[in-house]
Coordinates of C-alpha atoms and ligand atoms in Angstrom, one line a residue:
M1 CA 2.8 -3.6 -35.7
D2 CA 0.4 -0.7 -36.5
S3 CA -1.8 -2.9 -38.3
K4 CA -1.7 -5.6 -35.5
I5 CA -2.7 -2.8 -32.7
L6 CA -5.5 -1.6 -34.9
A7 CA -6.9 -4.7 -35.5
A8 CA -6.5 -5.8 -31.8
S9 CA -7.8 -2.4 -30.5
S10 CA -11.3 -3.0 -32.5
K11 CA -12.2 -5.9 -30.2
H12 CA -11.8 -3.4 -27.2
P13 CA -14.1 -0.5 -28.1
K14 CA -14.0 2.4 -25.8
P15 CA -17.2 3.2 -24.3
V16 CA -18.5 6.6 -25.3
D17 CA -18.2 9.8 -23.4
H18 CA -16.4 7.9 -20.8
V19 CA -13.4 9.9 -19.3
F20 CA -10.6 7.8 -17.4
Q21 CA -7.8 8.9 -15.3
Y22 CA -5.1 7.1 -13.8
G23 CA -5.1 7.9 -10.0
T24 CA -3.1 7.3 -6.9
A25 CA -4.5 3.4 -7.5
G26 CA -4.2 3.2 -11.3
F27 CA -7.3 3.1 -13.3
R28 CA -10.3 1.8 -11.1
M29 CA -14.0 1.6 -11.7
K30 CA -16.9 -0.9 -12.5
A31 CA -15.3 -3.8 -14.3
N32 CA -17.5 -3.7 -17.4
L33 CA -16.1 -0.3 -18.1
L34 CA -12.8 -1.4 -18.0
D35 CA -12.0 -3.7 -21.2
S36 CA -10.5 -0.8 -23.5
V37 CA -8.5 0.4 -20.4
V38 CA -6.8 -2.8 -20.0
F39 CA -6.0 -3.4 -23.3
R40 CA -4.6 0.4 -23.8
V41 CA -2.7 -0.1 -20.5
G42 CA -1.3 -3.1 -22.1
L43 CA 0.2 -0.9 -25.0
V44 CA 1.8 1.6 -22.2
A45 CA 3.3 -1.3 -20.7
A46 CA 4.8 -2.2 -24.0
L47 CA 6.2 1.2 -24.3
R48 CA 7.4 1.6 -20.9
S49 CA 9.3 -1.7 -21.3
R50 CA 11.1 -0.8 -24.5
K51 CA 11.6 2.8 -23.0
L52 CA 13.7 1.2 -20.2
G53 CA 15.5 -1.2 -22.7
G54 CA 13.6 -4.2 -22.5
Q55 CA 13.2 -4.1 -18.6
T56 CA 10.3 -6.1 -17.2
I57 CA 7.1 -4.2 -16.4
G58 CA 4.4 -5.5 -13.9
V59 CA 0.8 -5.4 -14.6
M60 CA -1.7 -5.8 -11.6
I61 CA -5.6 -6.3 -12.2
T62 CA -7.3 -5.8 -9.0
A63 CA -9.5 -3.0 -7.4
S64 CA -8.3 -3.8 -3.8
H65 CA -10.7 -2.9 -1.2
N66 CA -13.6 -2.0 -3.2
P67 CA -16.8 -4.0 -4.1
P68 CA -16.7 -7.3 -6.2
E69 CA -18.2 -5.7 -9.3
D70 CA -15.3 -3.2 -9.6
N71 CA -11.9 -4.0 -10.7
G72 CA -8.7 -2.0 -11.8
V73 CA -5.3 -2.1 -13.3
K74 CA -1.8 -0.7 -12.4
L75 CA 1.6 -0.7 -13.9
V76 CA 4.7 -1.5 -11.7
D77 CA 8.0 -0.4 -12.7
P78 CA 11.1 -2.4 -12.8
M79 CA 12.3 -2.3 -9.4
G80 CA 8.8 -2.9 -8.0
E81 CA 8.0 0.6 -7.4
M82 CA 4.6 2.3 -8.8
L83 CA 4.7 3.6 -12.2
E84 CA 6.8 6.9 -12.6
N85 CA 4.6 10.0 -12.4
S86 CA 5.0 11.4 -15.9
W87 CA 3.7 7.9 -17.3
E88 CA 0.3 8.3 -15.3
A89 CA -0.4 11.2 -17.8
Y90 CA 0.6 8.9 -20.9
S91 CA -1.8 6.2 -19.7
T92 CA -4.6 8.5 -19.2
E93 CA -4.0 10.1 -22.6
L94 CA -4.1 6.9 -24.4
A95 CA -7.0 5.4 -22.2
N96 CA -9.2 8.5 -23.3
A97 CA -7.9 8.5 -27.2
K98 CA -10.8 7.7 -29.5
D99 CA -10.8 4.3 -31.0
E100 CA -9.8 5.5 -34.6
D101 CA -6.8 7.5 -32.7
V102 CA -5.3 4.8 -30.6
V103 CA -2.5 3.9 -32.8
K104 CA -1.8 7.4 -33.6
V105 CA -1.6 8.3 -30.0
Y106 CA 0.6 5.3 -29.4
K107 CA 3.0 6.3 -32.5
S108 CA 3.2 9.8 -31.2
L109 CA 4.0 8.7 -27.7
E110 CA 6.6 6.4 -29.1
E111 CA 8.1 9.3 -31.2
K112 CA 8.0 11.9 -28.3
L113 CA 9.6 9.7 -25.7
K114 CA 12.3 8.6 -28.3
I115 CA 11.3 4.9 -28.2
N116 CA 13.0 2.5 -30.4
P117 CA 9.9 0.0 -31.7
D118 CA 12.7 -2.5 -32.4
T119 CA 13.5 -2.9 -28.6
A120 CA 12.3 -5.9 -26.9
S121 CA 9.4 -5.6 -24.5
R122 CA 8.5 -7.8 -21.5
V123 CA 5.8 -7.9 -19.2
I124 CA 4.6 -9.9 -16.2
Y125 CA 0.9 -10.0 -14.9
A126 CA -1.4 -11.1 -12.3
R127 CA -5.0 -10.6 -10.9
D128 CA -6.9 -10.9 -7.8
T129 CA -10.0 -13.4 -7.2
R130 CA -12.7 -11.0 -9.0
P131 CA -14.7 -12.8 -11.5
S132 CA -14.2 -10.0 -14.3
G133 CA -10.2 -10.6 -13.8
P134 CA -10.0 -13.4 -16.8
K135 CA -11.8 -11.5 -19.3
L136 CA -9.7 -8.5 -18.6
V137 CA -6.7 -10.4 -18.9
Q138 CA -7.6 -11.3 -22.1
A139 CA -7.5 -7.5 -23.0
L140 CA -4.2 -7.2 -21.8
I141 CA -3.0 -10.4 -23.8
D142 CA -4.6 -9.0 -27.0
A143 CA -2.3 -5.8 -26.5
L144 CA 0.9 -7.5 -25.6
D145 CA 0.5 -9.7 -28.4
A146 CA -0.1 -7.0 -31.0
T147 CA 3.1 -5.1 -29.7
G148 CA 5.3 -8.1 -29.8
T149 CA 5.8 -8.1 -26.2
E150 CA 7.0 -11.3 -24.2
Y151 CA 5.0 -12.2 -21.3
T152 CA 4.4 -14.6 -18.2
D153 CA 0.9 -15.0 -16.7
Y154 CA 1.4 -15.4 -12.9
K155 CA -2.4 -16.0 -12.8
L156 CA -3.9 -15.2 -9.1
L157 CA -1.5 -13.2 -7.0
T158 CA -1.5 -10.4 -4.0
T159 CA -0.7 -7.0 -5.3
P160 CA 2.8 -7.1 -3.5
Q161 CA 3.7 -10.5 -4.6
L162 CA 3.4 -9.2 -8.2
H163 CA 5.8 -6.3 -7.1
Y164 CA 8.1 -8.6 -5.4
L165 CA 8.5 -10.9 -8.7
T166 CA 8.8 -7.7 -10.9
R167 CA 11.9 -6.7 -9.1
C168 CA 13.2 -10.3 -9.0
T169 CA 13.0 -10.8 -12.7
N170 CA 14.9 -7.5 -13.3
T171 CA 17.4 -8.1 -10.7
E172 CA 17.7 -11.9 -11.4
G173 CA 21.7 -12.7 -11.6
T174 CA 22.9 -9.6 -10.4
P175 CA 24.3 -8.7 -7.0
Q176 CA 21.1 -6.7 -6.4
S177 CA 19.0 -10.0 -6.7
Y178 CA 15.9 -9.7 -4.7
G179 CA 15.1 -13.4 -4.3
D180 CA 14.0 -16.4 -6.6
V181 CA 11.5 -15.3 -9.6
S182 CA 8.6 -17.5 -8.3
E183 CA 5.8 -17.6 -6.2
K184 CA 7.3 -20.4 -4.3
G185 CA 10.5 -18.1 -4.1
Y186 CA 8.4 -15.4 -2.5
Y187 CA 6.9 -17.7 0.5
E188 CA 10.9 -19.5 0.8
K189 CA 12.3 -15.8 1.3
L190 CA 9.7 -14.8 3.9
G191 CA 9.6 -18.0 5.8
K192 CA 13.5 -18.0 6.0
A193 CA 13.7 -14.6 6.9
F194 CA 10.8 -14.8 9.7
K195 CA 12.7 -17.9 11.4
R196 CA 16.1 -15.9 11.4
A197 CA 14.2 -13.0 13.0
M198 CA 12.2 -14.9 15.5
K199 CA 15.1 -16.5 17.1
G200 CA 13.1 -19.2 18.4
K201 CA 10.8 -16.7 20.2
K202 CA 6.7 -17.5 20.3
T203 CA 4.1 -14.7 20.2
V204 CA 2.1 -14.4 23.1
G205 CA -1.3 -16.3 22.2
S206 CA -2.5 -16.5 18.5
V207 CA -3.6 -14.0 15.7
T208 CA -7.0 -14.3 14.0
V209 CA -6.6 -13.0 10.2
D210 CA -9.5 -11.8 8.5
C211 CA -8.5 -12.2 4.6
A212 CA -11.5 -10.0 3.3
N213 CA -12.3 -13.2 1.1
G214 CA -9.7 -11.8 -1.1
V215 CA -6.6 -13.3 -2.7
G216 CA -4.7 -12.8 0.7
G217 CA -6.7 -16.0 2.1
P218 CA -5.1 -18.8 0.0
K219 CA -1.8 -17.1 -0.3
L220 CA -1.5 -16.7 3.3
A221 CA -2.5 -20.7 3.5
E222 CA 0.3 -21.1 1.2
L223 CA 2.8 -19.1 3.3
L224 CA 2.1 -20.9 6.4
K225 CA 3.9 -24.0 5.0
Y226 CA 7.0 -22.2 5.2
I227 CA 7.0 -20.5 8.9
P228 CA 7.1 -22.0 12.1
T229 CA 3.4 -22.3 13.6
G230 CA 1.6 -23.6 16.8
S231 CA 3.9 -26.4 18.3
D232 CA 7.1 -25.2 16.5
G233 CA 7.1 -21.8 18.2
G234 CA 6.9 -19.2 16.0
V235 CA 3.1 -17.9 15.5
D236 CA -0.4 -19.2 15.8
I237 CA -2.3 -18.2 13.2
K238 CA -6.2 -18.4 12.6
I239 CA -7.3 -17.6 9.3
I240 CA -11.1 -16.3 8.5
N241 CA -13.0 -14.7 5.7
D242 CA -10.9 -16.8 3.1
D243 CA -13.7 -18.0 0.9
V244 CA -12.8 -17.0 -2.7
L245 CA -15.2 -19.0 -4.5
K246 CA -18.3 -16.9 -3.6
A247 CA -17.6 -13.4 -5.5
E248 CA -20.2 -11.4 -3.8
V249 CA -18.4 -11.9 -0.3
L250 CA -15.2 -10.1 -1.2
N251 CA -14.6 -7.0 1.3
H252 CA -18.3 -7.4 2.3
E253 CA -18.6 -6.8 5.9
C254 CA -14.9 -7.6 6.5
G255 CA -11.3 -6.5 5.7
A256 CA -8.8 -3.6 6.5
D257 CA -11.4 -0.8 5.0
Y258 CA -14.4 -2.0 6.8
V259 CA -12.5 -2.0 10.2
K260 CA -10.9 1.1 9.6
T261 CA -13.7 3.2 8.6
K262 CA -16.5 1.5 10.7
Q263 CA -14.2 1.2 13.6
R264 CA -15.3 -2.3 14.3
A265 CA -14.5 -5.9 13.9
P266 CA -15.9 -7.7 11.1
P267 CA -19.2 -9.5 12.4
S268 CA -18.1 -12.7 11.3
S269 CA -15.0 -12.6 13.9
K270 CA -15.1 -14.7 17.0
A271 CA -12.1 -13.3 18.8
G272 CA -12.3 -12.9 22.5
N273 CA -11.0 -10.1 24.6
N274 CA -7.7 -9.3 24.5
E275 CA -7.0 -11.6 21.3
R276 CA -4.8 -10.3 18.6
C277 CA -6.6 -9.7 14.9
C278 CA -5.7 -8.3 11.9
S279 CA -7.6 -7.5 8.6
Y280 CA -6.1 -7.7 5.1
D281 CA -7.7 -5.6 1.9
G282 CA -8.9 -7.4 -1.0
D283 CA -5.6 -7.7 -2.7
A284 CA -3.4 -7.9 0.7
D285 CA -1.3 -5.0 0.5
R286 CA -3.0 -3.2 3.7
I287 CA -3.2 -4.6 7.1
I288 CA -5.1 -3.3 10.4
Y289 CA -4.8 -4.8 13.7
Y290 CA -7.4 -4.5 16.4
F291 CA -8.5 -6.2 19.6
T292 CA -11.2 -5.9 22.2
D293 CA -10.3 -4.4 25.5
P294 CA -12.6 -5.6 28.3
E295 CA -12.6 -2.1 29.8
H296 CA -12.5 0.1 26.8
G297 CA -14.2 -2.0 23.9
F298 CA -13.0 -2.2 20.5
R299 CA -9.4 -0.9 20.0
L300 CA -7.8 -0.1 16.6
L301 CA -4.1 -0.6 15.8
D302 CA -3.7 1.2 12.4
G303 CA -1.2 2.0 10.0
D304 CA 0.2 4.7 12.7
R305 CA 0.5 2.3 15.3
I306 CA 2.3 -0.3 12.9
A307 CA 4.9 2.4 11.9
T308 CA 5.4 3.6 15.5
L309 CA 6.2 0.0 16.5
A310 CA 8.4 -0.7 13.7
A311 CA 10.4 2.3 14.1
S312 CA 10.7 1.8 17.8
F313 CA 12.0 -1.6 17.3
I314 CA 14.2 -0.9 14.5
G315 CA 15.6 2.4 16.3
D316 CA 16.5 0.1 19.4
L317 CA 18.3 -2.4 17.4
A318 CA 20.5 0.2 15.5
R319 CA 21.3 1.3 18.9
E320 CA 22.1 -1.9 20.4
A321 CA 24.2 -2.8 17.1
G322 CA 26.1 0.5 17.7
L323 CA 24.9 2.1 14.3
A324 CA 22.4 4.8 15.8
S325 CA 24.8 7.8 14.7
E326 CA 25.9 6.4 11.4
L327 CA 22.3 5.8 10.0
K328 CA 19.4 8.4 9.7
I329 CA 16.1 6.8 10.6
G330 CA 12.8 8.3 10.0
V331 CA 9.3 7.8 9.8
V332 CA 6.8 9.2 6.9
Q333 CA 3.3 9.9 7.5
T334 CA 0.4 11.7 5.5
A335 CA -1.7 14.4 7.3
Y336 CA -4.2 11.8 8.3
A337 CA -1.9 10.3 10.8
N338 CA -3.2 11.0 14.1
G339 CA -1.2 13.8 16.0
A340 CA -0.5 11.8 18.9
S341 CA 1.5 9.1 16.8
T342 CA 3.5 12.0 15.3
K343 CA 4.3 13.5 19.0
Y344 CA 5.2 9.8 19.9
V345 CA 7.9 9.6 17.2
E346 CA 9.2 12.9 17.4
K347 CA 9.3 13.2 21.5
T348 CA 9.5 9.7 22.7
L349 CA 11.4 8.0 20.0
G350 CA 13.3 11.1 19.2
L351 CA 13.1 10.4 15.3
P352 CA 12.2 12.8 12.4
V353 CA 8.7 12.8 10.9
V354 CA 8.3 13.7 7.1
C355 CA 4.8 14.7 6.0
T356 CA 3.9 14.0 2.4
P357 CA 0.7 14.4 0.2
T358 CA -1.9 11.3 0.1
G359 CA -0.7 8.3 -2.1
V360 CA 1.9 5.7 -1.2
K361 CA 3.9 6.7 -4.2
W362 CA 5.0 10.2 -2.5
L363 CA 5.4 8.2 0.9
H364 CA 8.0 5.5 -0.5
H365 CA 9.8 8.3 -2.3
A366 CA 10.2 10.4 1.0
A367 CA 11.3 7.4 3.1
T368 CA 14.1 6.4 0.3
K369 CA 15.6 9.6 1.7
F370 CA 16.6 8.1 5.1
D371 CA 18.6 5.1 5.6
V372 CA 15.9 3.1 7.2
G373 CA 12.5 4.9 6.0
V374 CA 9.3 3.5 7.8
Y375 CA 6.2 4.9 6.0
F376 CA 2.5 3.9 6.5
E377 CA -0.7 5.5 5.6
A378 CA -3.2 5.6 8.5
N379 CA -5.0 3.0 6.5
G380 CA -2.5 0.3 6.8
H381 CA -0.5 0.8 3.6
G382 CA 3.0 0.9 4.4
T383 CA 6.5 -0.7 4.6
V384 CA 10.0 0.2 5.5
V385 CA 12.8 1.0 3.0
F386 CA 16.6 0.4 3.7
S387 CA 19.3 2.5 1.7
Q388 CA 22.3 0.7 0.3
Q389 CA 24.4 2.3 3.1
A390 CA 22.0 0.7 6.0
L391 CA 22.4 -2.9 4.2
K392 CA 26.1 -2.5 4.0
A393 CA 26.4 -1.3 7.7
F394 CA 24.2 -4.2 8.6
S395 CA 26.4 -6.9 6.5
T396 CA 29.8 -5.6 7.3
K397 CA 30.1 -4.1 10.9
E398 CA 32.1 -6.3 13.0
P399 CA 30.2 -6.6 16.4
E400 CA 32.2 -5.8 19.5
S401 CA 29.9 -8.0 21.8
P402 CA 27.2 -10.7 21.5
A403 CA 24.7 -8.2 22.0
Q404 CA 25.7 -6.2 19.2
A405 CA 26.2 -9.5 17.1
S406 CA 22.7 -10.6 17.8
A407 CA 21.1 -6.9 17.2
L408 CA 22.9 -7.1 13.8
E409 CA 21.5 -10.4 12.7
T410 CA 17.8 -9.4 13.5
L411 CA 18.6 -6.1 11.4
R412 CA 19.8 -8.4 8.5
A413 CA 16.7 -10.8 8.8
L414 CA 14.4 -7.8 8.8
T415 CA 15.7 -6.2 5.7
E416 CA 14.7 -9.9 4.0
L417 CA 11.4 -10.2 5.9
I418 CA 10.0 -6.9 4.9
N419 CA 8.8 -6.3 1.3
Q420 CA 10.8 -3.1 0.6
T421 CA 8.8 -2.8 -3.0
V422 CA 5.4 -1.8 -1.5
G423 CA 3.1 -2.2 1.5
D424 CA 2.5 -5.9 2.0
A425 CA -0.1 -7.4 4.5
L426 CA 1.7 -10.9 4.8
S427 CA 5.2 -9.1 5.3
D428 CA 3.8 -6.5 7.4
M429 CA 2.0 -9.1 9.7
L430 CA 5.4 -11.3 10.2
L431 CA 7.0 -8.0 11.0
V432 CA 4.5 -7.1 13.7
E433 CA 4.5 -10.7 14.9
T434 CA 8.2 -10.8 15.2
I435 CA 8.4 -7.3 17.1
L436 CA 5.7 -8.3 19.6
A437 CA 7.1 -11.8 20.0
H438 CA 10.7 -10.0 21.1
K439 CA 9.0 -7.5 23.4
S440 CA 6.5 -10.3 24.8
W441 CA 3.8 -8.1 24.3
T442 CA -0.1 -8.5 24.1
P443 CA -2.3 -5.9 21.9
K444 CA -2.9 -4.3 25.1
E445 CA 0.8 -3.3 25.5
W446 CA 1.2 -2.1 22.3
D447 CA -2.0 0.0 22.6
L448 CA -0.8 1.6 25.6
T449 CA 2.4 3.2 24.0
Y450 CA 0.6 6.4 23.2
T451 CA -3.0 7.3 23.3
D452 CA -4.8 8.4 20.0
L453 CA -6.3 12.0 19.9
P454 CA -10.1 11.6 19.2
N455 CA -10.6 12.1 15.6
R456 CA -13.1 12.2 12.8
L457 CA -13.0 11.9 9.0
V458 CA -16.1 13.1 6.9
R459 CA -16.9 12.9 3.3
V460 CA -18.3 16.0 2.0
E461 CA -20.2 16.2 -1.6
V462 CA -19.5 19.4 -3.1
A463 CA -20.4 21.0 -6.5
D464 CA -17.0 20.7 -7.8
R465 CA -14.1 19.3 -5.8
N466 CA -11.2 20.7 -8.4
I467 CA -11.6 24.1 -7.1
F468 CA -9.8 22.8 -3.6
K469 CA -6.2 23.3 -4.2
T470 CA -3.9 22.6 -1.2
T471 CA 0.2 23.1 -0.3
N472 CA 2.0 22.1 2.6
A473 CA 1.4 18.3 2.1
E474 CA -2.3 18.8 1.5
R475 CA -2.7 20.4 5.0
T476 CA -3.1 24.0 3.9
L477 CA -5.9 25.5 1.3
V478 CA -4.7 27.9 -1.2
E479 CA -7.9 28.2 -2.7
P480 CA -10.9 29.0 -2.5
Q481 CA -9.6 32.1 -1.4
G482 CA -10.0 32.6 2.4
T483 CA -11.3 29.5 3.3
Q484 CA -8.3 28.4 5.3
D485 CA -8.3 31.7 7.1
R486 CA -11.9 30.7 8.2
L487 CA -10.6 27.2 9.0
D488 CA -7.9 28.2 11.0
Q489 CA -10.0 30.6 13.1
L490 CA -12.7 27.5 14.0
V491 CA -9.6 25.3 14.6
S492 CA -8.0 27.8 17.0
K493 CA -11.2 27.6 19.4
F494 CA -10.4 23.9 20.1
K495 CA -8.0 22.2 22.7
D496 CA -5.3 20.2 20.5
G497 CA -7.5 21.1 17.6
R498 CA -6.1 20.3 14.1
S499 CA -8.2 20.1 10.8
F500 CA -7.6 19.9 7.3
A501 CA -9.7 19.6 4.0
R502 CA -8.5 18.3 0.7
A503 CA -10.2 17.0 -2.4
S504 CA -10.2 13.1 -2.5
G505 CA -8.2 11.4 -5.5
T506 CA -10.3 8.5 -5.8
E507 CA -13.9 9.8 -5.0
D508 CA -15.8 12.7 -6.3
A509 CA -15.9 14.5 -2.7
V510 CA -13.8 16.3 -0.5
R511 CA -12.5 14.9 2.8
V512 CA -12.3 16.8 5.9
Y513 CA -10.4 15.4 8.9
A514 CA -10.3 16.6 12.5
E515 CA -8.8 15.8 15.9
A516 CA -9.4 17.5 19.1
A517 CA -8.8 16.8 22.8
T518 CA -12.4 15.1 23.6
R519 CA -14.6 13.0 21.1
S520 CA -17.4 15.8 21.4
E521 CA -15.1 18.4 20.0
A522 CA -13.4 16.4 17.5
D523 CA -17.0 15.6 16.1
D524 CA -18.0 19.3 16.5
L525 CA -14.8 20.4 14.7
A526 CA -15.3 18.0 11.9
S527 CA -18.9 19.2 11.2
K528 CA -18.0 22.9 11.4
I529 CA -15.2 22.4 8.8
A530 CA -17.6 20.5 6.7
A531 CA -20.2 23.4 6.8
L532 CA -17.5 25.9 5.6
V533 CA -16.2 23.9 2.5
K534 CA -19.8 22.8 1.3
Ligands
NG1_601 P1 -8.2 9.7 -1.5 O1 -9.5 9.2 -1.8 O2 -7.3 10.4 -2.3 O3 -8.3 10.2 0.0 C1 -7.6 7.3 -0.3 C2 -7.1 7.0 0.8 C3 -5.5 6.9 0.7 C4 -5.1 6.1 -0.4 C5 -5.9 6.1 -1.6 C6 -5.5 5.1 -2.8 C7 -7.8 7.8 3.0 C8 -8.3 9.1 3.8 N1 -7.6 8.2 1.5 O4 -7.2 8.4 -1.1 O5 -4.9 6.9 1.9 O6 -5.1 4.6 0.2 O7 -7.3 6.3 -1.3 O8 -6.1 3.6 -2.3 O9 -7.8 7.2 3.7
ZN602 ZN1 -5.1 -2.7 -1.8

């Protein structure tokens, strides 16, 4: 095997002087720098699979909301979760090895982790619509062939579809089976669960879906064949920005990241006042809702809104089902969640909120501590996870009334509708549509549940972002010394003021977030804190 790895590696030389890091979103950069990285990630996937006794590992080639010329690669663990933390460091180590040291580092990991090279290794993989994808897939295949790994190429998929398939592959034929191991199985599962959850209801008006000209477009079109639409009741979906043939339009002036950061609808959107709209990102693991209010203009319904909507609906159902005292329901957010949403969950919904550092893996992990854990980043990446106890309660509780039976049936349908492996724009959208249909809400009623505190997020270029060290889920700076005290003093002068600064994990910059009672105060506070950290 060593000579095979050596020969294959020579076809994928590492660009000199480039330092790679497996970050919160895997490896991500300009696609022309990624060839050696993807090859070596293939080696890591083989090691990881062998370490786990031949369980299947997922490899996704995507750069999500980044521009079309970028690409990236990330690994998916057997149950569809993100790669275990310690393996991020092994991936980084192998990605940065000199060409002549690749086999040596591979062998040293094998030895250190006590991996038996004779154990079978299995991988499944997919990519988004970027033109650089097929060439990078070849680099991956070369690594899988060199390591004697069995593999299945799922071609084009959304990131959450690959997470789904990874879990299905590893649970096939067991009592924990997550669904049929095929792309069709994914649509069938969602379609069936959506019909059950909707109970013949229909959403008010239509929803316009901006697919960011990414892989979500064709996949949503496919999903529509499995769900009730238009005259059958259900949901009336209008797809826009679904051009995957012109590479340059991917994420260009559209998509969830554009809408969230620019706080405006994509210019291509023709939706009228009060019409519900949503945007996916380039690999369809994020979703953001929005609409135009005739009085107040553009209104964003972001990840915090989806989390509060889901928590409120599931909390009500658990009460109606007589399970409220048995099940711990909670919401997980990051420090970027709007303070008004946190207050709404704690005070109005009466549910606990946990704050974790940025990065979905932290949120996901914290959510699994609840029986029903709702987690979302403000940017629209999130889902709901259910504990074994919750699943058991939903399926075994004897209903004492037709109302209880109905609530239990809706809860069971939701556990099938929600992609519990990872944030999933298609599944999250069907969840939101189900809740709005049950409540007969337009986006206006949803928007009225609470009022966001005015906030500002600024990106500050600094000489060295690594000097900024935080604690308390990134809300408190421990270094540079004294900075947090000065920050606190500035914040104390603002009504409802809150602010924090942390080094970005994906960009060479420090991000400053500030919120306060009014727009001008939030802006003022953000610029004062930005000046402080500069
Ligand atoms: P960084 O660059 O570490 O702030 C950003 C997003 C995260 C997350 C990651 C991964 C903000 C403020 N930060 O992280 O929420 O999505 O990218 O994509 O949106
Ligand atoms: Zn994404």
